[in-house]
Coordinates of C-alpha atoms in Angstrom, one line a residue:
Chain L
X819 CA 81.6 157.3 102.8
X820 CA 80.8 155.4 105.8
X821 CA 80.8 152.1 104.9
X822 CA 79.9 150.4 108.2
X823 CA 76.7 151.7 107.6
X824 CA 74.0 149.0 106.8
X825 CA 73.5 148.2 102.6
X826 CA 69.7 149.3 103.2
X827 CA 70.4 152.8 104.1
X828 CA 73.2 153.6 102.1
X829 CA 72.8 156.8 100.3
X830 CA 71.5 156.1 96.6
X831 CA 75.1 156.5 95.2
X832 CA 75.2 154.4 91.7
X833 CA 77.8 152.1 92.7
X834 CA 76.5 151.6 96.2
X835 CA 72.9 150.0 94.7
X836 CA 74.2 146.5 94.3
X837 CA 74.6 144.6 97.7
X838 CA 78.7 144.7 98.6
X839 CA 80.8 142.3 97.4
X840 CA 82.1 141.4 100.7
X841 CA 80.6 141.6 104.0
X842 CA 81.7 141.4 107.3
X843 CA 79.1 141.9 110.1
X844 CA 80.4 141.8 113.8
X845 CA 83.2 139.2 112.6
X846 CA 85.6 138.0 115.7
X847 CA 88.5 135.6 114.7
X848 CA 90.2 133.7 118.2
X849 CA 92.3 131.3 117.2
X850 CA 92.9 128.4 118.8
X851 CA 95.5 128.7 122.2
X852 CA 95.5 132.8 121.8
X853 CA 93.3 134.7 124.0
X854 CA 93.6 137.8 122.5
X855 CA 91.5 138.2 119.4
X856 CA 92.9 138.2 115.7
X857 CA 89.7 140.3 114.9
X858 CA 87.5 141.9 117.3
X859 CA 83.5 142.6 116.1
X860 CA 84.6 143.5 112.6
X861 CA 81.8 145.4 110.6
X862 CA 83.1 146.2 107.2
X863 CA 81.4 146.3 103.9
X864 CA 83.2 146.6 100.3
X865 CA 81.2 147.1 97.0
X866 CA 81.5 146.0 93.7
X867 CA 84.6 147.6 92.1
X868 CA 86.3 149.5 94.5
X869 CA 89.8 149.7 95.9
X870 CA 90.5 149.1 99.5
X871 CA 93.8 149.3 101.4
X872 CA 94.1 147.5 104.5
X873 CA 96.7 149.1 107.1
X874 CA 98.0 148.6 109.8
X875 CA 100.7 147.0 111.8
X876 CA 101.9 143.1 111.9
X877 CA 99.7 141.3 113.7
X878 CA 96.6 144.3 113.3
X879 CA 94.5 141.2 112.1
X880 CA 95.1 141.9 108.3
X881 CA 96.1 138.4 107.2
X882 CA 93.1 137.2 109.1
X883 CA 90.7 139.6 107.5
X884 CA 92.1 137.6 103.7
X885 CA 92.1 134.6 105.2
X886 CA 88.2 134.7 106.3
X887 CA 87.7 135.8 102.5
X888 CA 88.9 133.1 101.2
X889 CA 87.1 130.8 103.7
X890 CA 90.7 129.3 105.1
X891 CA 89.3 130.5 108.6
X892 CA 86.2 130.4 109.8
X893 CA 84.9 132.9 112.2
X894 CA 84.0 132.5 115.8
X895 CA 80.9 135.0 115.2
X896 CA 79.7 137.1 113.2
X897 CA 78.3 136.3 109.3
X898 CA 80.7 137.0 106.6
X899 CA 79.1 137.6 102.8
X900 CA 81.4 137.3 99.9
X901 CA 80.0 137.5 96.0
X902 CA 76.6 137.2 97.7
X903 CA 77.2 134.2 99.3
X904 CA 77.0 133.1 103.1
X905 CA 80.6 131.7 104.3
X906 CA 79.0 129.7 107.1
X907 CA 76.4 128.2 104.7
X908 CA 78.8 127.6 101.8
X909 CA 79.5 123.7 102.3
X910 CA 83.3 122.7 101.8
X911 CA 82.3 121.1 99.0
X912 CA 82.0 124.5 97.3
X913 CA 84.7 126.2 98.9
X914 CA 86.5 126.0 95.5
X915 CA 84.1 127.1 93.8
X916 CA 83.5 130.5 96.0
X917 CA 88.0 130.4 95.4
X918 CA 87.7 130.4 91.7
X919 CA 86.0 134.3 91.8
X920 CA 88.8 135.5 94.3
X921 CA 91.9 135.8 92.8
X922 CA 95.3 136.1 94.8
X923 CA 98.3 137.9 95.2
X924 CA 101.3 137.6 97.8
X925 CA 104.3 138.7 98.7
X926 CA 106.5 135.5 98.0
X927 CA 104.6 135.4 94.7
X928 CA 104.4 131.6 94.9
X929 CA 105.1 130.6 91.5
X930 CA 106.0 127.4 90.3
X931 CA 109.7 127.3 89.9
X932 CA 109.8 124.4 87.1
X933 CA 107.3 126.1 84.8
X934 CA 107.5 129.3 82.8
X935 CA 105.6 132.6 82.8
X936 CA 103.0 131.1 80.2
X937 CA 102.5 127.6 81.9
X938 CA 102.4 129.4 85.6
X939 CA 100.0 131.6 84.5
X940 CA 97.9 128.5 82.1
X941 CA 98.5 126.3 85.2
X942 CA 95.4 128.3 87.2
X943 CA 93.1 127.2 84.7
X944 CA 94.1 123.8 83.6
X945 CA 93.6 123.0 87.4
X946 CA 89.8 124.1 87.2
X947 CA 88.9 122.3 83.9
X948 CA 89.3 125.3 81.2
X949 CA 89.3 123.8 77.8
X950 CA 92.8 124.1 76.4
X951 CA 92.1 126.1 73.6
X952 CA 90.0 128.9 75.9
X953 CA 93.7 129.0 77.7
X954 CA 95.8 129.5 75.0
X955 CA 93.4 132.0 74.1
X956 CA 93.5 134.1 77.2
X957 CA 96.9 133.7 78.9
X958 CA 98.8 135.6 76.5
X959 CA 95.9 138.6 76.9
X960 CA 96.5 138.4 80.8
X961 CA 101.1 138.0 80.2
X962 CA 100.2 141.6 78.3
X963 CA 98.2 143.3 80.5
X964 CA 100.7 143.0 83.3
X965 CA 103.3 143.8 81.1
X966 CA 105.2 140.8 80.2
X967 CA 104.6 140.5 76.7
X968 CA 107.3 138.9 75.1
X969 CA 108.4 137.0 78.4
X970 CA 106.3 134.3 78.2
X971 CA 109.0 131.6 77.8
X972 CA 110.9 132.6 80.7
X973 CA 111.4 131.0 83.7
X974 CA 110.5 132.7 87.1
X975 CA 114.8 132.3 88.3
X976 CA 115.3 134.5 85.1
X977 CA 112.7 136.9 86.3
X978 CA 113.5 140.1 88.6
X979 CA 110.9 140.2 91.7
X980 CA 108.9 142.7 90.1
X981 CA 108.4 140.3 87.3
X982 CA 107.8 137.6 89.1
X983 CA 105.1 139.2 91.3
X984 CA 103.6 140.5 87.8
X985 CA 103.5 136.9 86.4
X986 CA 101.4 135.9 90.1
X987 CA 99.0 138.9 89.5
X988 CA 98.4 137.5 85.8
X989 CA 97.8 134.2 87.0
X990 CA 95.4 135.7 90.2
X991 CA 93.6 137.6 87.3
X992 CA 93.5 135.4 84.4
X993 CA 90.4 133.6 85.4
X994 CA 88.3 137.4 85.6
X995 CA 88.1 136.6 89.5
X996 CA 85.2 139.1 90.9
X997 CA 87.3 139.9 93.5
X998 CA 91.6 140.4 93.8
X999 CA 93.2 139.8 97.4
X1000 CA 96.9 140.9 97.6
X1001 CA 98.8 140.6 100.9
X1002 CA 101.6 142.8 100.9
X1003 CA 102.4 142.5 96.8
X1004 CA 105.1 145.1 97.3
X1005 CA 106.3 143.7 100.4
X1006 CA 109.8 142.1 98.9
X1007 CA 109.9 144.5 95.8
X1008 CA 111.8 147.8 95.8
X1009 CA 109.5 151.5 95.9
X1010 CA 110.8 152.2 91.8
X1011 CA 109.5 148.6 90.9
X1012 CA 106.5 148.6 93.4
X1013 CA 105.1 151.5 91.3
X1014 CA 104.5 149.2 87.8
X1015 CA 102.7 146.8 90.4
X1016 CA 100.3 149.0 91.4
X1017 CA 99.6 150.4 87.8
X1018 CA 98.8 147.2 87.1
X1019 CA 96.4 146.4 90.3
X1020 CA 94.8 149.3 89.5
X1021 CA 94.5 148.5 85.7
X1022 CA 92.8 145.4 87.1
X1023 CA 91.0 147.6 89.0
X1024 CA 89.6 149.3 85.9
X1025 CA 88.0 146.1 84.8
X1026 CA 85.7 146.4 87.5
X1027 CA 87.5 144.2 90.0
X1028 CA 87.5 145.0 93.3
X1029 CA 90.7 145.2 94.8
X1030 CA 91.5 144.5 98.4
X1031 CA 95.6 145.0 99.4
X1032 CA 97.0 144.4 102.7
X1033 CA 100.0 146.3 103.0
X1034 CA 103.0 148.4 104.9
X1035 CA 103.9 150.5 102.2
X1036 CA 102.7 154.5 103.2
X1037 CA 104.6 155.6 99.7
X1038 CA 102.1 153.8 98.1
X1039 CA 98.7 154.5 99.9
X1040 CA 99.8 157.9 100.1
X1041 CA 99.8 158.1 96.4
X1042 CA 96.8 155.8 95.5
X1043 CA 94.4 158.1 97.2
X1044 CA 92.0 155.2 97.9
X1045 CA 90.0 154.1 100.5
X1046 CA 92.0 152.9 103.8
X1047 CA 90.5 150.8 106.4
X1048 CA 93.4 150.8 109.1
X1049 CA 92.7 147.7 111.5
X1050 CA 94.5 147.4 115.0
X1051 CA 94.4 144.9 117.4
X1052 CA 91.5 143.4 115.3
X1053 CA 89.4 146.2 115.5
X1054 CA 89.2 148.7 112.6
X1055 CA 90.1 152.2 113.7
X1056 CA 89.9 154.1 110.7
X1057 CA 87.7 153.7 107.6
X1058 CA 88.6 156.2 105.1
X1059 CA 87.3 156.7 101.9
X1060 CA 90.3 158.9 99.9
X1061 CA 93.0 158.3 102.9
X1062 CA 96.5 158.2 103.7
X1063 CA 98.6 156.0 105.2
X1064 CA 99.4 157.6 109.1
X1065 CA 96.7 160.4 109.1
X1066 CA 96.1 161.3 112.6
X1067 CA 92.0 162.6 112.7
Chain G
X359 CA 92.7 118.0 78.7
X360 CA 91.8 117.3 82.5
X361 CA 93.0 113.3 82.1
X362 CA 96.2 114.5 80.4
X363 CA 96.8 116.9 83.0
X364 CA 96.0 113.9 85.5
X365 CA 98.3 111.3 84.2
X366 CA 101.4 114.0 83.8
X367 CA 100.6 114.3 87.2
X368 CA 100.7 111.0 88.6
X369 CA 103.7 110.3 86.2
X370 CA 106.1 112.9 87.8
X371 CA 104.9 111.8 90.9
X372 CA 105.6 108.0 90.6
X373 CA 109.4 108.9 89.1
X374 CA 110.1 111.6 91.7
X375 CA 108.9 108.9 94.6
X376 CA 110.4 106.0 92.7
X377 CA 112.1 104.3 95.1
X378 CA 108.6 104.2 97.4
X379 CA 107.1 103.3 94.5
X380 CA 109.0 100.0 94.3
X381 CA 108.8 99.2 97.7
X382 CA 104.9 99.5 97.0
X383 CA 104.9 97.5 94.5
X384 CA 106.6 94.4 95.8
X385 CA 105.2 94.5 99.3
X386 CA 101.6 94.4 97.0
X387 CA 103.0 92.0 94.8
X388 CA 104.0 89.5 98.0
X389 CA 100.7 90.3 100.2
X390 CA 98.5 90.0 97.1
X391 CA 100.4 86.5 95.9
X392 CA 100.4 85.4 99.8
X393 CA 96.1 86.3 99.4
X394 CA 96.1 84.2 96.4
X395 CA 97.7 81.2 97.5
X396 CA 95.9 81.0 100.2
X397 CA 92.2 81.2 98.9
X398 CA 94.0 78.6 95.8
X399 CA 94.5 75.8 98.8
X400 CA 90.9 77.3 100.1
X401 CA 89.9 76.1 96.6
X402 CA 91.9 73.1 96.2
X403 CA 90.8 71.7 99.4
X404 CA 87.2 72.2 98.9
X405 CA 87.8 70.5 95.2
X406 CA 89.7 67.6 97.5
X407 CA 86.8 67.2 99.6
X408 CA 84.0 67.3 97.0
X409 CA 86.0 64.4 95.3
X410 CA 86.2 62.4 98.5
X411 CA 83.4 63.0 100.3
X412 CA 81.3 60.3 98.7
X413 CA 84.5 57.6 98.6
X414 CA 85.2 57.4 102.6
X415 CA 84.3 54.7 104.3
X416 CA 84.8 53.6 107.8
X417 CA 86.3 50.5 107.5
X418 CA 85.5 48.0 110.6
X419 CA 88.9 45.3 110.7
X420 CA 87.9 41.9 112.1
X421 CA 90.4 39.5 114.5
X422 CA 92.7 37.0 112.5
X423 CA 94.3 34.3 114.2
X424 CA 97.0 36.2 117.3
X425 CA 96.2 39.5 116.4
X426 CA 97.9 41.6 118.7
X427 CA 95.1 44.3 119.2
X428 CA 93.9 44.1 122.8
X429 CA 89.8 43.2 121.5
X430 CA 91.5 40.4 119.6
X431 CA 92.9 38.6 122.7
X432 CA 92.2 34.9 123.2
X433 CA 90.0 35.1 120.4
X434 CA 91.4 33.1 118.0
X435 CA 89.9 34.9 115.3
X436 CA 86.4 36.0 114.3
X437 CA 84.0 33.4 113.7
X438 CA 81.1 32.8 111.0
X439 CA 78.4 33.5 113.7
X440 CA 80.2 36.7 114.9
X441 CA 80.8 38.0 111.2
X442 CA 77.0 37.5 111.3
X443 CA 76.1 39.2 114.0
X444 CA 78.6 42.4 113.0
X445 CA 76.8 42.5 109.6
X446 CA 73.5 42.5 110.8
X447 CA 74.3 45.4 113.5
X448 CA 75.7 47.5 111.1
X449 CA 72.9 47.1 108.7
X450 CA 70.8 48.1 111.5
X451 CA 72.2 51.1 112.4
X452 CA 70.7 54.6 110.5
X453 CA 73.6 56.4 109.3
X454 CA 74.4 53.4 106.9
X455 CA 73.6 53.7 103.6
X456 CA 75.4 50.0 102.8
X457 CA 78.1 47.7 103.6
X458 CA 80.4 45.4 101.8
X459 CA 82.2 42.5 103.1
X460 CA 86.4 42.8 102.1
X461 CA 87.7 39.3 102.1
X462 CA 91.6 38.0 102.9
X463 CA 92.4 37.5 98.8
X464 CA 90.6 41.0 97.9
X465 CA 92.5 42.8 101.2
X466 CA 95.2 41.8 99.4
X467 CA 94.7 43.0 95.8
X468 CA 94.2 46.3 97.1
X469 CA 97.4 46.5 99.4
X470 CA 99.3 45.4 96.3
X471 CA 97.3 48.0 94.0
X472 CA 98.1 50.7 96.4
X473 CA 102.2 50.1 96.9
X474 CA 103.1 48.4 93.3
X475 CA 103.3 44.9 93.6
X476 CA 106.9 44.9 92.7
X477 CA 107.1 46.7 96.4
X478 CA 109.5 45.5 99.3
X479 CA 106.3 45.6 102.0
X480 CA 104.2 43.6 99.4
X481 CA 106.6 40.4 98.9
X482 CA 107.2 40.3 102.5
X483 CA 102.9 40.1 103.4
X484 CA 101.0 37.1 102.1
X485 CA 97.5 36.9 101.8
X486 CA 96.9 35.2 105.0
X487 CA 98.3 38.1 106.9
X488 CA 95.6 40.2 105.7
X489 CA 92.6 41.5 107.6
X490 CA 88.8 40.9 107.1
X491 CA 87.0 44.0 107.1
X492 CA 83.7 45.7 107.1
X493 CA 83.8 48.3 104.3
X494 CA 80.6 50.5 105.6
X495 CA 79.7 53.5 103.2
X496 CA 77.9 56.2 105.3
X497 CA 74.7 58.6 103.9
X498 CA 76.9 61.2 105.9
X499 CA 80.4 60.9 105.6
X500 CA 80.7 63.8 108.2
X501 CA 78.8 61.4 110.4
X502 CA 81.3 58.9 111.5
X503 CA 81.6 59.6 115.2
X504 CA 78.9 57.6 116.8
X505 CA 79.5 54.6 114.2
X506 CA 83.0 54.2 115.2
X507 CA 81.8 54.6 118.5
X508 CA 79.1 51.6 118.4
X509 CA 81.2 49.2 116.4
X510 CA 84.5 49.5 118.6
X511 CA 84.5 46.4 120.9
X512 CA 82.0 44.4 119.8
X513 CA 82.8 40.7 119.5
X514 CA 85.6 40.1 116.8
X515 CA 86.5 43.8 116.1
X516 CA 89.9 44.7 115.9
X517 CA 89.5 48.0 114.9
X518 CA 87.3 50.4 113.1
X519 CA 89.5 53.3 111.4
X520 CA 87.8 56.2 109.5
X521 CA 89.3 56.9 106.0
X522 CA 88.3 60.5 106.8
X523 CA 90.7 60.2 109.8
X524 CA 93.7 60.0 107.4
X525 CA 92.1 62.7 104.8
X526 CA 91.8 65.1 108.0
X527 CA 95.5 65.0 108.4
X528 CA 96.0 66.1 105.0
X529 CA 93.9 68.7 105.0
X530 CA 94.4 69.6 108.4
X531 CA 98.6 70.1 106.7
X532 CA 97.2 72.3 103.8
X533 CA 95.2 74.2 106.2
X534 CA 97.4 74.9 108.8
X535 CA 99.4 76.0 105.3
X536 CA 96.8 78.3 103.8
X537 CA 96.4 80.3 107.6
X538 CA 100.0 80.5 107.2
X539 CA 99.7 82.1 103.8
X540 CA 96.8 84.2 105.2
X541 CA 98.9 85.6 108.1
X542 CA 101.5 86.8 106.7
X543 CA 99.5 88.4 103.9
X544 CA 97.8 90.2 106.3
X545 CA 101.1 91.3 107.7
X546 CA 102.1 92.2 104.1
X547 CA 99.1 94.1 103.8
X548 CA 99.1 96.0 106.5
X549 CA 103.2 97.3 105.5
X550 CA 101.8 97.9 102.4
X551 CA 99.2 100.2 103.9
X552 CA 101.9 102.0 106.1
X553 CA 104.2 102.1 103.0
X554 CA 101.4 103.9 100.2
X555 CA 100.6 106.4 103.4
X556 CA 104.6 107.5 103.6
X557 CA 104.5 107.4 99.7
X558 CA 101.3 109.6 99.8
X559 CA 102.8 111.6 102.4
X560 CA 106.4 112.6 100.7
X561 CA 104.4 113.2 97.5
X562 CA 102.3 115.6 99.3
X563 CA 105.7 117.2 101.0
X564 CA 107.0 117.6 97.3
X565 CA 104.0 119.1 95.3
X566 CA 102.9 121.8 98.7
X567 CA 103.7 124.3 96.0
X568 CA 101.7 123.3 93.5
X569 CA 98.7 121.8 95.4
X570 CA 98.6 125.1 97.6
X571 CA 98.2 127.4 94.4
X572 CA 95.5 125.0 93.0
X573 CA 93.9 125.5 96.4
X574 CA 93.9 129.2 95.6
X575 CA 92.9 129.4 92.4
X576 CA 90.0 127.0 93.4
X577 CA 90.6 123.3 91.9
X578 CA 88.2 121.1 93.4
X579 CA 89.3 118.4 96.0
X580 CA 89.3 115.8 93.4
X581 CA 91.5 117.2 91.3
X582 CA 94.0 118.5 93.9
X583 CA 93.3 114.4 95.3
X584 CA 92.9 112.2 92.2
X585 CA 96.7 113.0 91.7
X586 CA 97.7 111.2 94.5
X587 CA 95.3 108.6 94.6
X588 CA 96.2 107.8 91.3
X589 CA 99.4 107.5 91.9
X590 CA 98.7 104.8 94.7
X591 CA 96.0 103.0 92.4
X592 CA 99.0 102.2 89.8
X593 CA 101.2 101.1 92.2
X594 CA 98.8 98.7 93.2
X595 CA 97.5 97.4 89.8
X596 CA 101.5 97.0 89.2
X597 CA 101.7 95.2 92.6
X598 CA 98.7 93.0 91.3
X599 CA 100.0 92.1 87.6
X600 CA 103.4 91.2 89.6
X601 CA 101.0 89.0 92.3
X602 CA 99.0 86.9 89.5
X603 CA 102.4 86.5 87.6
X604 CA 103.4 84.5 90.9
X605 CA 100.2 82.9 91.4
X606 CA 100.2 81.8 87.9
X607 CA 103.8 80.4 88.2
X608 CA 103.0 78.6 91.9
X609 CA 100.0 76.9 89.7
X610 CA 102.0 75.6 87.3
X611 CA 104.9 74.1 89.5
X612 CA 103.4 74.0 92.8
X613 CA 99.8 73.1 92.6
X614 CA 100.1 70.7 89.5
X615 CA 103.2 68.8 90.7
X616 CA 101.8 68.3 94.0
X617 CA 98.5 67.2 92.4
X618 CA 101.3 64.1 90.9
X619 CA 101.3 62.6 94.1
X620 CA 97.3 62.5 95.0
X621 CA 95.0 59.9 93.5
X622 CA 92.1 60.6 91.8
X623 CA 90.8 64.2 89.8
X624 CA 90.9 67.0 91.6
X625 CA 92.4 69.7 90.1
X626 CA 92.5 73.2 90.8
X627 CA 91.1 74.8 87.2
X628 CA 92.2 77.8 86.0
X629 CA 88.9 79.0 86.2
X630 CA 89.0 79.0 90.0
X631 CA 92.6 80.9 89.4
X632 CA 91.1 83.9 87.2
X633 CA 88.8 84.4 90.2
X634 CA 91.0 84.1 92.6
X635 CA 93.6 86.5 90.1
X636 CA 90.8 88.9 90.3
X637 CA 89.9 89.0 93.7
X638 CA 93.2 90.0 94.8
X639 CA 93.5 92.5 92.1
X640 CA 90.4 94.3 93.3
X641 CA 91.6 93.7 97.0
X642 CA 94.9 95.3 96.4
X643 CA 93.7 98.9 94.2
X644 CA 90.9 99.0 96.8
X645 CA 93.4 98.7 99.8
X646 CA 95.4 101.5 98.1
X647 CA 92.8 103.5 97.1
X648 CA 91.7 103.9 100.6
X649 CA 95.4 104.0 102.4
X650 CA 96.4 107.0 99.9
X651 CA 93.0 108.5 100.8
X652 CA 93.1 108.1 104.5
X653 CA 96.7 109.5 104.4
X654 CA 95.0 112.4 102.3
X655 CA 92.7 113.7 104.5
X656 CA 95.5 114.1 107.2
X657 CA 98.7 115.7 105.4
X658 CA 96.6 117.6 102.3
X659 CA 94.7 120.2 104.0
X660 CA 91.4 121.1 101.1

C-alpha cells in the first residue's frame, strides 16, 4: 500500500490504525560543503511492526535516512516523527532516551573486542542503568534467540562473522527497542551465512519490532518478499509493498 | 551496579593512560603546593602585621655632641629648651596617641638587649655614644607620612626613622616571595590544564569503541562523561593529597625555622594550614573537573 499517503486517510487496515512509527514528511538532508542533497523532500511513513528494505545504490541517501532516525543528523526541512515523538522538538538532553527504543545493527558489527558474547551483549544495558539481576535475567534469553546458545563465553576473535553480527543484533535487541535499524548486516557476511541473519531479523520482526534494513543484497530482498522503498539520489523512487530488489515498473 | 560500572571504568582508564596520569598528578601536586605556599606567607604576613601594628613607633633621634647628620651641624647638641619645644610639638600634633622620652643609659640597654651584650658592636659603643630619642606611638600606625614629615628639621633633630620603614622591607621580601610562588602556580596550573585535556583526549581516542556503542544503545551523557571526568577528578585529589603533603612538610621546616629568627608570637597555626590544605584541594578537583569537561565537549561528540 501507498504509504506516502497521509496517516488520516489511510484505508482502515488494522495495523495501519496506530499513527507510524516513523515519519518522514518532506525531509531534505544537505550537508555541510555538498551542494547536492543527501535526501531530497523525503515523504515516507512506516507503521508499527513492519519490515522495510531500503535499496538503492551507495550514496542513494540510505545511511542518511538511519542516521536522521537516530537523531545523529538533523534535517535542513521537513519534520521527522519517530515513536511518536517530534525530532526537532526532542531536546539533546533526551536524545538518549529516544536511542534506547531504536536498536542497531551494522555491518562491522562493532563489538567490543575485550569482552565476550554475554558481557557485549549485558554491556547495552549496564550502560543505561538496568539492575544487574534484570540483566542476567535477559541476556541469556536474547544469546538464544539469535542462536548462540551455548557461546556465551566466547570472545568475538573466536567468533565467525556471522556470529559476530548475531551477537550485535542480540545486543541491538536485548533492550525490546520499538524499533531495529540495520545498515547493511549482510554486507561483510557470505549469502549461506547471510540467510541465519535474516531468520533472525525477521524472528525479531515477529515480536512486533519493526524492522528497517539498508542493504545491497537483491538475493535477500528478493527472497524476503517485503516491502522495498528504493531511494536514489535522495529521492525515493520506488515504494513497494511485497517488492524485489531491481523490478523495473 | 551503575557506581561499580563507573569506577571499573575510570580504573582501566587511569592504568591504560598511566603515564598521563602521573604527569597529572605532579604538575597538580607542584601548582597546588606553589598555591598553598603562597596564601601560607599571605597568612603569615597578615599574622606579622597584626602583631606589629600596635608596637611601631616612629622614633624622632635628637643631635649629640658632632653628630655627623647634616641638621646636627654646629649644633653642639640638643639643648633642654629645644627637647622642650620637640616634646611639646609632638604632643600637639593629632595623629599621636603619646610619646615617651628614650634617654642615653636606656638607648643603651636596648642596643645591648637587641645584639647580646657579649656582642663585638656592643663593647666597642659606650653609653655616651648613644642617641636621645623621641619614642612617639601613633593612633594610626599606617599614618606615619606626614609625622615624619613635620618633625624632620626642626631644631635638634637628627633624624626621624619609622620602625614600619624596616618592617616594610621585610614584608616587602616575603611578598615579592609569595607573587613569586603565585606565578609560577599559575603557570603550573595552566600545564596542568593542558595536560588533564590531552589525558581526557587519548582516553577518549582509546574507548571510541565503547563510548560510540553506549551512544547507540542510548546511555545518557553523564554516563558516557562521568567516566572521564572521573578519571580527571582522581588525578586531581591525588595531585592535592601529594600538594598538602608538601605544604605540611614546608610548615614544619620552612615556616617554623624561619619563625626562629623573628621576635615576638606570630606563628602561622595549623588552623590557618587546614584552610589553606583545603582550599587548594577544592581549587585543584574543580580545575580538573572543568579542563576534562571542557576537553569533553570538543573530542566526545553526545
Amino acid at each position: 500500500m501507498a504509504s506516502t499517503t497521509p496517516a488520516t486517510v489511510l484505508p482502515p487496515r488494522l495495523a495501519c490504525r496506530d499513527a507510524p512509527v516513523i515519519h518522514f514528511d518532506n525531509v531534505s538532508k544537505v550537508y555541510a560543503n555538498q551542494n547536492r542533497p543527501a535526501l531530497d523532500h523525503v515523504s515516507v511513513d512506516v507503521d508499527k511492526g513492519e519490515f522495510v528494505f531500503l535499496v538503492g545504490p551507495s550514496g542513494s541517501g540510505k545511511s542518511t535516512f538511519l542516521r536522521l532516525i537516530l537523531k545523529e543528523e538533523k534535517p535542513n526541512s521537513g519534520s521527522i516523527h519517530v515513536a511518536g515523538k517530534d525530532l526537532s522538538r526532542l531536546s539533546n538532553f533526551k536524545v538518549p532516551h529516544l536511542r534506547r527504543r531504536i536498536g542497531c545493527v551494522f555491518q562491522d558489527f562493532r563489538l567490543l573486542p575485550n569482552k565476550n558474547v554475554y558481557e557485549n551483549v549485558a554491556f547495552a544495558l549496564e550502560v543505561i542503568g538496568k539492575p544487574r539481576r534484570f540483566i542476567r535475567k535477559v541476556v541469556p534469553e536474547v544469546v538464544e534467540l539469535v542462536g548462540l546458545e551455548g557461546k556465551a563465553h566466547r570472545m568475538p576473535d573466536e567468533l565467525s562473522g556471522g556470529e559476530q553480527q548475531r551477537v550485535a543484533m542480540a545486543r541491538a535487541f536485548v533492550n525490546r527497542p520499538m524499533i531495529l535499524l540495520a545498515d547493511e548486516p549482510t554486507g561483510n557476511i557470505d549469502p549461506a551465512t547471510s540467510i541465519g541473519i535474516m531468520k533472525v531479523l525477521d524472528r525479531i520482526n515477529r515480536t512486533g519490532t519493526t524492522v528497517v534494513m539498508a542493504t545491497h543484497d537483491a538475493a535477500i530482498v528478493d527472497s524476503m518478499r517485503k516491502r522495498v522503498v528504493e531511494l536514489e539520489d535522495g529521492k525515493i523512487v520506488r515504494d513497494q509493498s511485497r517488492g524485489v530488489y531491481g523490478q523495473a515498473y | 551496579m551503575r557506581a561499580n560500572f563507573i569506577f571499573s571504568e575510570v580504573w582501566i582508564g587511569l592504568r591504560r593512560n598511566l603515564t598521563m596520569t602521573i604527569a597529572v598528578v605532579v604538575t597538580v601536586a607542584i601548582g597546588m603546593a606553589l598555591l598553598g605556599v603562597g596564601l601560607m606567607i599571605n597568612a603569615q604576613v597578615s599574622n606579622m602585621k597584626d602583631f606589629w601594628s600596635d608596637k611601631v613607633e616612629v622614633s624622632v633621634f635628637l643631635c649629640g655632641k658632632d653628630d655627623p647628620f647634616p641638621a646636627c651641624k654646629n649644633s653642639g647638641g640638643v639643648n633642654e629648651q629645644e627637647k622642650q619645644t620637640l616634646l611639646a610639638q609632638i604632643k600637639s600634633l593629632p595623629q599621636v596617641e603619646n610619646v615617651t622620652f628614650e634617654n642615653q643609659a636606656a638607648a643603651y640597654e636596648n642596643f645591648k638587649a637587641q645584639y647580646g651584650a657579649d656582642s663585638v658592636l656592643v663593647s666597642a659603643v659606650k653609653v655616651e655614644d648613644m642617641p636621645e630619642s623621641f619614642r612617639v606611638k601613633l593612633k594610626d600606625p599606617e599614618a606615619y607620612g606626614s609625622v615624619i614629615e613635620q618633625l624632620r628639621g626642626a631644631p635638634g633633630v637628627s633624624n626621624v626613622v619609622n620602625q614600619q620603614d624596616i618592617l616594610e622591607r621585610f614584608f616587602g621580601l616575603l611578598e615579592r616571595l609569595r607573587w613569586a610562588a603565585l606565578v609560577i602556580a599559575l603557570i603550573l596550573v595552566f600545564a596542568a590544564i593542558l595536560l588533564i585535556g590531552n589525558t581526557v583526549r587519548l582516553s577518549a581516542y582509546n574507548r571510541r569503541r565503547e563510548t560510540g556503542i553506549m551512544r547507540l544503545v542510548g546511555a545518557s551523557n553523564l554516563y558516557i562523561q562521568l567516566p572521564f571526568v572521573m578519571e580527571g577528578v582522581i588525578a586531581g585529589l591525588i595531585g592535592g593529597v601529594v600538594a598538602a603533603t608538601l605544604l605540611i612538610i614546608s610548615k614544619v621546616f620552612l615556616f617554623e625555622s624561619v619563625q626562629a629568627y623573628l621576635p615576638g608570637n606570630s606563628q602561622l597555626g595549623w588552623d590557618d594550614v587546614a584552610s589553606v590544605i583545603t582550599l587548594t584541594m577544592i581549587v585543584g578537583v574543580v580545575i580538573c573537573v572543568l579542563a576534562s569537561f571542557v576537553t569533553l565537549r570538543r573530542y566526545l561528540r553526545v
